[in-house]
C-alpha cells in the first residue's frame, strides 16, 4: 500500500502538482506506506489565498456561532477517536493508548476554544473622564499559519487552529511531512462540523512551503512547534517580515531527585516519562540529576531491570508499552547518540541497540537505554536526542543540581522529586524553566493554562493555548469615547489626567 497524500484547500482534498514527494513510513515495519506531496510556493499561495478570502465572513461571524462549529467538531473527535488513533499510530508508531491520550489532550483545547464568547469578553470602564468611557476588545489577527512537528500530529495542530478559529482568524496548517494523515483528517472533520470552506486549509510540504508562509504578506501570525534550529529560523524570518511569531522548540528536560524522595514513586515516574512514546516528546525526561551518590547507586540499580523489561513492540500489539522511532533516519540519529555517549566515556548501563521485535525485524525499534555518570561537558548531555535514551548525572548537592538545570540552554520542562516542601518551593521559585513539576514528571499545563518553555525552548512572547493563546490570536484594541450631548470642551493641547478632564 502506498497512497499519495495531497493538500486540503477551499474545503476540498487536492493532489499535489509539484512532482516532489516525501516518504511516510509505518515505523513498526519500516515500510513506506504513503507518499506525501511537497507543495510548491504557488500551491502554498493558493492555501493562503483561500484563507484570505474566507477571513472577512469568518471574522464577522459571532463568537457563539464559531463556538457551535467547534462544539460539533468536539463531538466528531470523540466519535472518531479510534479511527484517528489508528491513523496516527500507523504513521507515528506510538501505542494506540498513547495516541488516544494525545488526541484527548487536543480535544481539551477544542473544549476550551468552545468558550470563545467568554474568552473574547472585553473590559469596560465607565467615566474615565467626565462624559468619557473606555473599553478594550480583542479582534482577530487575520490569516494565521501553523507549522507542526511529527511527534504529536493530532494534538499540536489542535494547540493552534481551534483557538485561532474561535478568535475569528482563518488558518493555514503546514503539518509534519512525516505523519500527515491525522491533521488532514482533522480538517475534513472540521468541514463536517460546519466550518465554511477556506477557514482552515492544510498544505503539506517542507522548507519551500514554510518559507512561503513566512514571507507572504497576507499571513499575519505564525505558530511553530518543532526543533530549536528550525524554530529560531522561523522566528527570525517571520519577525523580519512583520509577523507575530511564537516558536516552541527543543528541550532537554531534567528531573532532580533529592535524597529524601520516594524512590519507588521516582522509578515509576522515570519509566513513563523517559520511555513513553519512545522518548519522542518535548516534555520527556532525558536527564536524571540525582543528588548524592548513595541515592544515585540505588536508583540506577532499581531502574536498570525496569528498563530492560520494557515491552517494546508495534502499536498493533495492545501489550506494547513503547513503540518504534518515527523513521529509519531518526532511528539512526538516536542510535548515533548512544554510540557517541559510549565514546564520550559515559557508562552505558542498559543498551537497547540490539533489541529484536519478532516479526518486525525491519521496524525502527530501539530498546530503552540508560547512561550513568554523564557530565555536563558531554554532547550526550547538551543536545536533544529525542529518543528513549536517559542520562544520569550525579550532583553533590541541591545547589549544584539547580545550577545544572539553570545553565542548560533549554528550559522547556523540569521536575523535582522530594518530600521536602522547602526544597520544592525554592526550586519552583529559582529554576529558569517554563513548566515545573513537583513530584509530577511531565508537567504539561492543561488546556486553560498555557504551554511554553524558557530560554532556547521558546522564541517569541507568547506561550500556546490558555489565555496566552487567546492573546496571541487576537489584537487588543482600546476605544475611548465621548457622547457629549451638549458638553463642549474646546481644543485641548496638552495631556490631561482623567481626574482633570
Ligand atoms: P522539525 O523542526 O524537524 O520540524 C518541524 C516543522 O518544521 C515541520 O513541519 C517541518 O516540515 C518543518 N521544517 C523542517 N525543516 C525545515 C526547514 N529547513 N525550513 C523550514 N521548515 C522546516 O521538528 P520535528 O523533528 O518534526 O519534531 C521534533 C522537535 O519538535 C523536537 O525538537 C521537539 O522538542 C520539538 N517539539 C517541541 C514542542 C514544544 O512545545 N516545545 C512540542 C513538540 C515537539
Short mmCIF file of C-alpha atoms and ligand atoms in Angstrom, two decimals:
data_model
loop_
_atom_site.label_atom_id
_atom_site.label_comp_id
_atom_site.label_asym_id
_atom_site.label_seq_id
_atom_site.Cartn_x
_atom_site.Cartn_y
_atom_site.Cartn_z
CA UNK A 1 0.00 0.00 0.00
CA UNK A 2 1.43 3.42 -0.90
CA UNK A 3 -1.30 6.02 -1.36
CA UNK A 4 -0.43 9.63 -2.14
CA UNK A 5 -1.42 12.35 0.28
CA UNK A 6 -2.06 15.86 -1.03
CA UNK A 7 -3.44 19.10 0.39
CA UNK A 8 -6.75 20.49 1.66
CA UNK A 9 -7.69 23.85 0.20
CA UNK A 10 -11.08 25.58 -0.05
CA UNK A 11 -12.60 22.65 1.84
CA UNK A 12 -11.51 20.15 -0.81
CA UNK A 13 -8.79 17.47 -0.87
CA UNK A 14 -6.36 18.16 -3.72
CA UNK A 15 -3.49 16.24 -5.26
CA UNK A 16 -0.15 17.96 -5.21
CA UNK A 17 1.34 19.09 -8.51
CA UNK A 18 4.97 19.76 -7.55
CA UNK A 19 6.21 16.34 -8.60
CA UNK A 20 8.10 16.24 -5.28
CA UNK A 21 7.11 13.69 -2.63
CA UNK A 22 8.20 12.67 0.84
CA UNK A 23 8.13 9.14 2.25
CA UNK A 24 5.73 8.35 5.07
CA UNK A 25 6.71 5.19 6.96
CA UNK A 26 4.91 2.68 9.05
CA UNK A 27 7.75 2.72 11.59
CA UNK A 28 6.65 -0.59 13.08
CA UNK A 29 7.54 -2.36 9.84
CA UNK A 30 9.97 0.11 8.29
CA UNK A 31 7.86 0.18 5.09
CA UNK A 32 6.84 3.30 3.18
CA UNK A 33 3.04 3.34 3.39
CA UNK A 34 2.30 6.74 1.87
CA UNK A 35 3.89 9.33 -0.33
CA UNK A 36 3.16 12.89 0.70
CA UNK A 37 3.13 15.72 -1.81
CA UNK A 38 5.54 18.54 -1.01
CA UNK A 39 3.94 21.81 -2.03
CA UNK A 40 5.40 24.44 -4.29
CA UNK A 41 5.34 28.11 -3.34
CA UNK A 42 2.39 28.57 -5.75
CA UNK A 43 0.37 25.81 -4.11
CA UNK A 44 1.10 27.32 -0.70
CA UNK A 45 -0.07 30.69 -2.01
CA UNK A 46 -3.33 29.03 -3.05
CA UNK A 47 -3.89 27.95 0.57
CA UNK A 48 -3.12 31.48 1.76
CA UNK A 49 -5.46 32.93 -0.86
CA UNK A 50 -8.22 30.62 0.33
CA UNK A 51 -7.72 31.66 3.95
CA UNK A 52 -7.61 35.37 2.99
CA UNK A 53 -10.85 35.16 1.06
CA UNK A 54 -12.60 33.32 3.89
CA UNK A 55 -11.39 35.82 6.50
CA UNK A 56 -13.92 38.69 6.33
CA UNK A 57 -17.00 36.48 6.70
CA UNK A 58 -15.48 34.29 9.42
CA UNK A 59 -14.18 37.27 11.40
CA UNK A 60 -17.69 38.75 11.23
CA UNK A 61 -19.32 35.53 12.45
CA UNK A 62 -20.42 35.94 16.08
CA UNK A 63 -18.16 34.08 18.51
CA UNK A 64 -21.10 32.00 19.75
CA UNK A 65 -21.64 30.70 16.21
CA UNK A 66 -17.97 29.89 15.80
CA UNK A 67 -18.18 28.03 19.09
CA UNK A 68 -21.09 25.95 17.78
CA UNK A 69 -18.89 24.68 14.93
CA UNK A 70 -16.13 23.85 17.38
CA UNK A 71 -18.60 22.07 19.62
CA UNK A 72 -19.74 19.87 16.71
CA UNK A 73 -16.08 19.23 15.90
CA UNK A 74 -15.51 18.19 19.51
CA UNK A 75 -18.30 15.60 19.21
CA UNK A 76 -16.85 14.32 15.93
CA UNK A 77 -13.44 13.97 17.55
CA UNK A 78 -14.96 11.76 20.22
CA UNK A 79 -16.89 9.60 17.76
CA UNK A 80 -13.79 9.27 15.51
CA UNK A 81 -11.25 8.73 18.27
CA UNK A 82 -10.48 5.12 17.35
CA UNK A 83 -10.10 5.95 13.67
CA UNK A 84 -7.84 8.95 14.37
CA UNK A 85 -5.69 6.99 16.83
CA UNK A 86 -5.25 4.22 14.24
CA UNK A 87 -4.14 6.71 11.55
CA UNK A 88 -1.80 8.41 13.98
CA UNK A 89 -0.16 5.23 15.28
CA UNK A 90 0.29 3.81 11.78
CA UNK A 91 2.45 6.76 10.71
CA UNK A 92 3.99 7.72 14.05
CA UNK A 93 4.37 4.34 15.72
CA UNK A 94 3.21 5.24 19.22
CA UNK A 95 0.88 2.87 21.05
CA UNK A 96 -2.85 3.26 20.50
CA UNK A 97 -3.40 4.25 24.14
CA UNK A 98 -0.77 6.94 23.85
CA UNK A 99 -2.25 8.17 20.56
CA UNK A 100 -5.70 8.39 22.17
CA UNK A 101 -4.26 10.20 25.19
CA UNK A 102 -2.64 12.84 22.99
CA UNK A 103 -5.81 13.30 20.93
CA UNK A 104 -7.78 13.73 24.13
CA UNK A 105 -5.35 16.46 25.20
CA UNK A 106 -6.11 18.15 21.87
CA UNK A 107 -9.82 17.68 22.45
CA UNK A 108 -9.49 19.58 25.72
CA UNK A 109 -8.13 22.58 23.80
CA UNK A 110 -11.14 22.38 21.49
CA UNK A 111 -13.39 22.40 24.56
CA UNK A 112 -11.51 25.43 25.88
CA UNK A 113 -11.95 27.15 22.49
CA UNK A 114 -15.71 26.45 22.66
CA UNK A 115 -15.75 29.11 25.37
CA UNK A 116 -15.00 31.77 22.70
CA UNK A 117 -17.78 34.16 23.76
CA UNK A 118 -16.43 34.21 27.30
CA UNK A 119 -12.76 34.19 26.26
CA UNK A 120 -13.27 37.21 24.00
CA UNK A 121 -15.18 39.28 26.53
CA UNK A 122 -13.65 42.73 26.74
CA UNK A 123 -13.31 45.26 29.52
CA UNK A 124 -15.32 48.42 30.02
CA UNK A 125 -14.59 51.42 32.20
CA UNK A 126 -17.29 53.97 32.62
CA UNK A 127 -16.34 57.63 33.08
CA UNK A 128 -12.57 57.53 32.66
CA UNK A 129 -13.10 61.29 32.47
CA UNK A 130 -16.27 63.38 32.59
CA UNK A 131 -18.56 62.04 29.87
CA UNK A 132 -15.83 59.71 28.58
CA UNK A 133 -15.93 55.90 28.63
CA UNK A 134 -13.17 53.49 27.64
CA UNK A 135 -13.41 49.90 26.54
CA UNK A 136 -10.99 47.23 25.35
CA UNK A 137 -11.80 44.50 22.87
CA UNK A 138 -9.80 41.71 21.26
CA UNK A 139 -10.10 41.35 17.50
CA UNK A 140 -8.83 38.64 15.13
CA UNK A 141 -5.27 38.95 13.87
CA UNK A 142 -6.12 37.76 10.34
CA UNK A 143 -4.70 34.81 8.42
CA UNK A 144 -2.64 32.66 10.80
CA UNK A 145 -0.35 29.76 9.91
CA UNK A 146 0.75 26.77 11.95
CA UNK A 147 3.88 24.67 11.33
CA UNK A 148 3.90 21.49 13.38
CA UNK A 149 6.28 18.63 14.31
CA UNK A 150 5.98 14.89 13.79
CA UNK A 151 5.66 13.81 17.39
CA UNK A 152 2.07 14.94 18.06
CA UNK A 153 0.39 15.09 14.64
CA UNK A 154 -3.06 15.45 16.23
CA UNK A 155 -2.52 17.34 19.47
CA UNK A 156 -0.09 20.04 18.38
CA UNK A 157 -2.23 21.22 15.41
CA UNK A 158 -5.09 21.34 17.94
CA UNK A 159 -2.97 23.57 20.21
CA UNK A 160 -3.32 26.05 17.37
CA UNK A 161 -6.21 26.06 14.92
CA UNK A 162 -9.21 25.59 17.27
CA UNK A 163 -8.30 28.66 19.32
CA UNK A 164 -7.20 30.67 16.28
CA UNK A 165 -10.56 29.97 14.62
CA UNK A 166 -12.51 30.63 17.85
CA UNK A 167 -10.88 34.07 17.87
CA UNK A 168 -12.13 34.79 14.33
CA UNK A 169 -8.96 34.09 12.33
CA UNK A 170 -8.56 31.81 9.35
CA UNK A 171 -5.75 29.29 9.24
CA UNK A 172 -3.22 27.51 7.05
CA UNK A 173 -1.70 24.43 8.67
CA UNK A 174 1.61 23.00 7.45
CA UNK A 175 1.92 19.73 9.36
CA UNK A 176 4.95 17.46 9.60
CA UNK A 177 5.58 15.63 6.35
CA UNK A 178 6.42 12.52 8.40
CA UNK A 179 2.85 11.79 9.55
CA UNK A 180 0.42 13.95 7.59
CA UNK A 181 -2.76 11.83 7.61
CA UNK A 182 -4.11 12.78 11.04
CA UNK A 183 -4.06 16.57 10.52
CA UNK A 184 -5.70 16.17 7.12
CA UNK A 185 -8.46 14.09 8.67
CA UNK A 186 -8.95 16.76 11.36
CA UNK A 187 -9.50 19.35 8.63
CA UNK A 188 -12.12 17.14 6.95
CA UNK A 189 -13.90 16.72 10.29
CA UNK A 190 -13.95 20.50 10.75
CA UNK A 191 -15.79 20.83 7.43
CA UNK A 192 -18.19 18.08 8.53
CA UNK A 193 -18.74 20.08 11.72
CA UNK A 194 -19.95 23.04 9.66
CA UNK A 195 -16.81 25.12 9.15
CA UNK A 196 -17.05 27.21 5.99
CA UNK A 197 -14.62 26.19 3.23
CA UNK A 198 -11.33 28.11 3.27
CA UNK A 199 -11.35 28.90 7.00
CA UNK A 200 -8.95 26.01 7.64
CA UNK A 201 -6.55 24.83 4.94
CA UNK A 202 -3.81 22.22 5.11
CA UNK A 203 -0.74 22.37 2.92
CA UNK A 204 1.78 19.55 3.05
CA UNK A 205 5.37 20.35 2.36
CA UNK A 206 8.84 21.20 3.50
CA UNK A 207 11.05 24.30 3.52
CA UNK A 208 9.51 25.70 0.32
CA UNK A 209 6.02 25.76 1.84
CA UNK A 210 7.30 27.09 5.17
CA UNK A 211 9.30 29.88 3.53
CA UNK A 212 6.23 30.95 1.58
CA UNK A 213 4.20 31.17 4.78
CA UNK A 214 6.97 33.13 6.48
CA UNK A 215 7.25 35.74 3.75
CA UNK A 216 3.75 36.14 2.27
CA UNK A 217 2.36 39.50 3.41
CA UNK A 218 -1.17 38.07 3.74
CA UNK A 219 -0.08 35.88 6.68
CA UNK A 220 -0.23 37.87 9.92
CA UNK A 221 0.84 35.35 12.56
CA UNK A 222 2.86 32.14 12.71
CA UNK A 223 2.71 29.43 15.37
CA UNK A 224 5.60 27.00 15.12
CA UNK A 225 6.36 23.88 17.15
CA UNK A 226 9.48 21.87 16.34
CA UNK A 227 13.24 21.81 16.79
CA UNK A 228 15.25 24.80 18.01
CA UNK A 229 17.33 25.20 14.84
CA UNK A 230 14.23 25.49 12.63
CA UNK A 231 12.23 27.41 15.24
CA UNK A 232 14.86 30.10 15.54
CA UNK A 233 14.92 30.46 11.76
CA UNK A 234 11.11 30.64 11.64
CA UNK A 235 11.07 33.25 14.40
CA UNK A 236 13.73 35.43 12.79
CA UNK A 237 12.36 35.17 9.25
CA UNK A 238 8.72 35.61 10.24
CA UNK A 239 9.51 38.56 12.53
CA UNK A 240 11.65 40.14 9.82
CA UNK A 241 8.60 40.01 7.56
CA UNK A 242 6.47 41.78 10.16
CA UNK A 243 4.58 38.81 11.52
CA UNK A 244 3.71 37.91 15.05
CA UNK A 245 5.59 34.65 15.77
CA UNK A 246 5.55 32.13 18.59
CA UNK A 247 8.06 29.30 18.14
CA UNK A 248 8.03 26.47 20.67
CA UNK A 249 11.20 24.47 20.33
CA UNK A 250 13.50 21.75 21.58
CA UNK A 251 14.14 20.54 25.08
CA UNK A 252 16.36 18.65 27.48
CA UNK A 253 14.13 18.11 30.48
CA UNK A 254 15.80 17.34 33.79
CA UNK A 255 14.33 15.51 36.73
CA UNK A 256 16.07 16.35 40.00
CA UNK A 257 15.84 13.58 42.58
CA UNK A 258 16.52 14.60 46.17
CA UNK A 259 17.81 12.02 48.68
CA UNK A 260 14.51 12.13 50.60
CA UNK A 261 12.35 11.26 47.57
CA UNK A 262 10.16 8.16 47.49
CA UNK A 263 12.32 6.09 45.13
CA UNK A 264 9.56 3.65 44.13
CA UNK A 265 7.50 6.62 43.01
CA UNK A 266 10.53 8.05 41.20
CA UNK A 267 11.15 4.81 39.30
CA UNK A 268 7.56 4.66 38.03
CA UNK A 269 7.72 8.33 37.07
CA UNK A 270 11.03 7.93 35.22
CA UNK A 271 9.92 4.88 33.27
CA UNK A 272 6.77 6.59 31.97
CA UNK A 273 8.31 9.98 31.29
CA UNK A 274 11.64 8.90 29.75
CA UNK A 275 10.45 5.93 27.69
CA UNK A 276 6.77 6.65 26.99
CA UNK A 277 6.25 7.47 23.30
CA UNK A 278 9.84 6.22 22.82
CA UNK A 279 11.11 9.49 24.30
CA UNK A 280 9.75 11.44 21.32
CA UNK A 281 8.07 14.05 23.50
CA UNK A 282 9.25 17.60 24.03
CA UNK A 283 8.38 17.09 27.71
CA UNK A 284 10.09 13.69 28.03
CA UNK A 285 12.58 13.41 30.87
CA UNK A 286 16.01 12.91 29.30
CA UNK A 287 18.30 13.81 32.22
CA UNK A 288 18.07 12.46 35.74
CA UNK A 289 20.02 14.64 38.16
CA UNK A 290 20.43 12.58 41.30
CA UNK A 291 21.61 14.32 44.44
CA UNK A 292 24.08 12.18 46.39
CA UNK A 293 25.98 9.07 45.28
CA UNK A 294 24.10 6.74 47.61
CA UNK A 295 20.74 7.72 46.11
CA UNK A 296 22.21 7.52 42.61
CA UNK A 297 23.56 4.00 43.14
CA UNK A 298 20.23 2.75 44.49
CA UNK A 299 18.17 4.42 41.78
CA UNK A 300 20.29 3.16 38.89
CA UNK A 301 20.09 -0.33 40.37
CA UNK A 302 16.29 -0.08 40.61
CA UNK A 303 15.85 1.43 37.13
CA UNK A 304 18.01 -0.98 35.11
CA UNK A 305 15.75 -4.08 35.35
CA UNK A 306 12.65 -2.00 34.68
CA UNK A 307 14.19 -0.57 31.50
CA UNK A 308 15.39 -3.99 30.36
CA UNK A 309 11.87 -5.29 30.94
CA UNK A 310 10.09 -2.63 28.87
CA UNK A 311 7.70 -4.21 26.40
CA UNK A 312 8.79 -2.75 23.08
CA UNK A 313 6.58 -3.56 20.11
CA UNK A 314 4.23 -2.36 17.38
CA UNK A 315 1.05 -0.40 18.05
CA UNK A 316 -0.94 -3.35 16.74
CA UNK A 317 0.05 -5.31 19.87
CA UNK A 318 -2.01 -3.88 22.71
CA UNK A 319 0.53 -5.04 25.28
CA UNK A 320 3.30 -2.83 23.83
CA UNK A 321 4.48 -0.14 26.24
CA UNK A 322 6.84 1.58 23.83
CA UNK A 323 6.71 1.73 20.04
CA UNK A 324 9.40 2.37 17.41
CA UNK A 325 11.04 5.66 16.46
CA UNK A 326 9.34 7.59 13.69
CA UNK A 327 11.59 6.79 10.70
CA UNK A 328 14.72 4.77 9.89
CA UNK A 329 16.61 8.08 9.65
CA UNK A 330 15.55 9.09 13.15
CA UNK A 331 16.47 5.64 14.48
CA UNK A 332 19.91 6.09 13.00
CA UNK A 333 20.27 9.54 14.57
CA UNK A 334 19.26 8.36 18.05
CA UNK A 335 21.43 5.24 17.83
CA UNK A 336 24.29 7.53 16.83
CA UNK A 337 23.86 9.39 20.13
CA UNK A 338 24.13 6.09 22.05
CA UNK A 339 27.39 5.34 20.19
CA UNK A 340 28.57 8.88 20.96
CA UNK A 341 27.80 8.53 24.67
CA UNK A 342 29.97 5.43 24.83
CA UNK A 343 32.79 7.26 23.01
CA UNK A 344 32.48 10.21 25.37
CA UNK A 345 33.04 7.93 28.34
CA UNK A 346 29.58 7.71 29.88
CA UNK A 347 28.69 4.34 31.41
CA UNK A 348 26.07 2.53 29.33
CA UNK A 349 24.11 0.61 31.96
CA UNK A 350 21.28 -0.54 29.67
CA UNK A 351 21.94 -0.85 25.93
CA UNK A 352 18.79 -1.03 23.80
CA UNK A 353 20.61 -1.14 20.46
CA UNK A 354 20.33 -4.88 19.93
CA UNK A 355 16.60 -5.14 20.54
CA UNK A 356 14.67 -7.68 18.48
CA UNK A 357 10.94 -7.46 17.93
CA UNK A 358 9.91 -10.79 16.39
CA UNK A 359 8.03 -10.36 13.13
CA UNK A 360 9.11 -6.71 12.90
CA UNK A 361 12.79 -7.08 12.13
CA UNK A 362 12.79 -4.06 9.79
CA UNK A 363 10.87 -1.83 12.22
CA UNK A 364 12.54 1.29 13.65
CA UNK A 365 12.85 -0.14 17.15
CA UNK A 366 15.35 0.87 19.78
CA UNK A 367 15.15 -0.52 23.30
CA UNK A 368 15.37 1.74 26.33
CA UNK A 369 18.92 2.97 27.01
CA UNK A 370 20.35 4.21 30.31
CA UNK A 371 23.63 6.05 30.78
CA UNK A 372 25.21 6.70 34.18
CA UNK A 373 27.99 9.13 35.07
CA UNK A 374 27.16 11.56 32.29
CA UNK A 375 28.74 15.01 32.72
CA UNK A 376 27.59 18.44 31.50
CA UNK A 377 30.57 18.63 29.16
CA UNK A 378 29.32 15.71 27.03
CA UNK A 379 27.26 16.28 23.89
CA UNK A 380 25.12 13.42 25.17
CA UNK A 381 24.06 15.82 27.95
CA UNK A 382 23.95 19.04 25.98
CA UNK A 383 21.97 18.06 22.88
CA UNK A 384 18.38 16.99 22.42
CA UNK A 385 18.29 13.31 21.41
CA UNK A 386 14.52 12.76 21.13
CA UNK A 387 14.56 9.04 21.76
CA UNK A 388 14.47 6.50 24.63
CA UNK A 389 17.88 7.47 26.00
CA UNK A 390 18.16 8.63 29.60
CA UNK A 391 21.29 10.19 31.11
CA UNK A 392 22.04 10.08 34.83
CA UNK A 393 24.13 12.99 36.08
CA UNK A 394 25.29 12.84 39.67
CA UNK A 395 25.16 16.04 41.75
CA UNK A 396 26.85 16.59 45.09
CA UNK A 397 24.09 18.74 46.49
CA UNK A 398 20.88 20.58 45.69
CA UNK A 399 22.60 23.82 44.65
CA UNK A 400 24.74 22.00 42.10
CA UNK A 401 21.65 20.26 40.70
CA UNK A 402 19.74 23.54 40.40
CA UNK A 403 22.70 25.26 38.73
CA UNK A 404 22.94 22.46 36.18
CA UNK A 405 19.31 22.91 35.18
CA UNK A 406 19.66 26.67 35.01
CA UNK A 407 22.87 26.55 32.97
CA UNK A 408 21.36 24.34 30.27
CA UNK A 409 20.44 26.12 27.05
CA UNK A 410 16.94 24.63 27.04
CA UNK A 411 14.22 25.46 29.55
CA UNK A 412 11.07 23.64 28.49
CA UNK A 413 10.08 21.34 31.39
CA UNK A 414 11.68 20.22 34.64
CA UNK A 415 10.67 18.17 37.67
CA UNK A 416 11.84 17.80 41.23
CA UNK A 417 11.07 14.75 43.31
CA UNK A 418 11.27 15.35 47.05
CA UNK A 419 9.25 15.16 50.24
CA UNK A 420 10.71 18.46 51.41
CA UNK A 421 8.28 21.33 50.81
CA UNK A 422 11.01 23.87 51.40
CA UNK A 423 13.22 22.42 48.66
CA UNK A 424 10.25 22.14 46.28
CA UNK A 425 9.27 25.76 46.86
CA UNK A 426 12.82 27.06 46.49
CA UNK A 427 13.25 25.04 43.31
CA UNK A 428 9.97 26.24 41.76
CA UNK A 429 10.96 29.84 42.51
CA UNK A 430 14.55 29.84 41.32
CA UNK A 431 14.53 27.43 38.38
CA UNK A 432 14.78 29.05 34.94
CA UNK A 433 12.35 26.75 33.13
CA UNK A 434 8.84 27.38 31.81
CA UNK A 435 6.97 24.33 33.13
CA UNK A 436 7.82 22.86 36.52
CA UNK A 437 6.63 19.64 38.13
CA UNK A 438 6.80 18.91 41.84
CA UNK A 439 6.61 15.12 42.12
CA UNK A 440 5.00 15.31 38.65
CA UNK A 441 7.35 14.12 35.91
CA UNK A 442 5.65 15.64 32.86
CA UNK A 443 4.04 18.90 33.97
CA UNK A 444 2.14 19.65 30.75
CA UNK A 445 -0.27 22.50 31.53
CA UNK A 446 -3.96 21.75 30.96
CA UNK A 447 -5.87 23.48 28.15
CA UNK A 448 -6.94 26.53 30.18
CA UNK A 449 -3.37 27.22 31.31
CA UNK A 450 -0.62 27.94 28.77
CA UNK A 451 2.20 25.73 27.47
CA UNK A 452 5.66 27.09 26.80
CA UNK A 453 9.30 26.96 27.79
CA UNK A 454 12.02 29.50 28.54
CA UNK A 455 15.46 30.13 27.09
CA UNK A 456 16.06 28.41 23.72
CA UNK A 457 12.90 26.35 24.10
CA UNK A 458 10.66 29.24 23.04
CA UNK A 459 11.15 32.22 20.76
CA UNK A 460 8.53 34.97 20.94
CA UNK A 461 6.49 36.46 23.74
CA UNK A 462 3.58 34.08 23.96
CA UNK A 463 3.16 30.54 25.18
CA UNK A 464 0.47 28.49 23.49
CA UNK A 465 -3.22 27.85 24.35
CA UNK A 466 -4.94 29.12 27.51
CA UNK A 467 -5.05 32.89 28.00
CA UNK A 468 -1.70 33.35 26.24
CA UNK A 469 -3.18 31.62 23.20
CA UNK A 470 -6.16 33.98 23.15
CA UNK A 471 -3.78 36.93 23.34
CA UNK A 472 -1.56 35.56 20.56
CA UNK A 473 -4.50 35.07 18.20
CA UNK A 474 -6.09 38.48 18.88
CA UNK A 475 -5.09 42.10 18.75
CA UNK A 476 -6.06 44.37 21.58
CA UNK A 477 -7.99 47.49 20.65
CA UNK A 478 -8.88 50.15 23.22
CA UNK A 479 -11.62 52.62 22.41
CA UNK A 480 -12.15 55.86 24.27
CA UNK A 481 -15.45 57.50 23.50
CA UNK A 482 -17.36 60.61 24.38
CA UNK A 483 -21.01 61.13 23.64
CA UNK A 484 -21.13 64.79 24.51
CA UNK A 485 -24.84 65.74 24.42
CA UNK A 486 -24.12 69.37 24.82
CA UNK A 487 -20.72 69.25 26.61
CA UNK A 488 -18.12 71.28 24.71
CA UNK A 489 -14.52 71.38 25.84
CA UNK A 490 -12.78 73.43 23.20
CA UNK A 491 -9.40 72.37 21.81
CA UNK A 492 -7.03 70.62 24.25
CA UNK A 493 -3.30 70.88 23.52
CA UNK A 494 -1.77 69.05 26.46
CA UNK A 495 -2.35 65.64 28.04
CA UNK A 496 -4.74 65.67 30.98
CA UNK A 497 -5.22 63.00 33.58
CA UNK A 498 -8.71 61.50 33.88
CA UNK A 499 -9.41 63.45 37.06
CA UNK A 500 -8.56 66.75 35.39
CA UNK A 501 -10.98 66.34 32.49
P1 LIG B 1 11.47 19.84 12.90
O1 LIG B 1 11.98 21.13 13.41
O2 LIG B 1 12.34 18.99 12.07
O3 LIG B 1 10.14 20.10 12.03
C1 LIG B 1 9.11 20.94 12.49
C2 LIG B 1 8.42 21.57 11.29
O4 LIG B 1 9.35 22.38 10.58
C3 LIG B 1 7.89 20.52 10.30
O5 LIG B 1 6.62 20.93 9.85
C4 LIG B 1 8.92 20.55 9.18
O6 LIG B 1 8.37 20.25 7.93
C5 LIG B 1 9.41 21.98 9.21
N1 LIG B 1 10.79 22.10 8.75
C6 LIG B 1 11.77 21.15 8.84
N2 LIG B 1 12.91 21.60 8.29
C7 LIG B 1 12.67 22.86 7.85
C8 LIG B 1 13.46 23.85 7.20
N3 LIG B 1 14.75 23.64 6.91
N4 LIG B 1 12.89 25.04 6.91
C9 LIG B 1 11.62 25.28 7.21
N5 LIG B 1 10.80 24.36 7.82
C10 LIG B 1 11.32 23.17 8.14
O7 LIG B 1 10.93 19.03 14.19
P2 LIG B 1 10.43 17.52 14.26
O8 LIG B 1 11.59 16.61 14.11
O9 LIG B 1 9.25 17.32 13.37
O10 LIG B 1 9.89 17.48 15.76
C11 LIG B 1 10.70 17.24 16.87
C12 LIG B 1 11.12 18.53 17.51
O11 LIG B 1 9.97 19.26 17.93
C13 LIG B 1 11.92 18.31 18.79
O12 LIG B 1 12.97 19.22 18.80
C14 LIG B 1 10.93 18.61 19.89
O13 LIG B 1 11.49 19.03 21.11
C15 LIG B 1 10.12 19.69 19.27
N6 LIG B 1 8.84 19.85 19.92
C16 LIG B 1 8.69 20.92 20.74
C17 LIG B 1 7.50 21.10 21.41
C18 LIG B 1 7.31 22.26 22.34
O14 LIG B 1 6.19 22.55 22.68
N7 LIG B 1 8.35 22.95 22.76
C19 LIG B 1 6.44 20.19 21.22
C20 LIG B 1 6.63 19.12 20.35
C21 LIG B 1 7.85 18.96 19.70
#
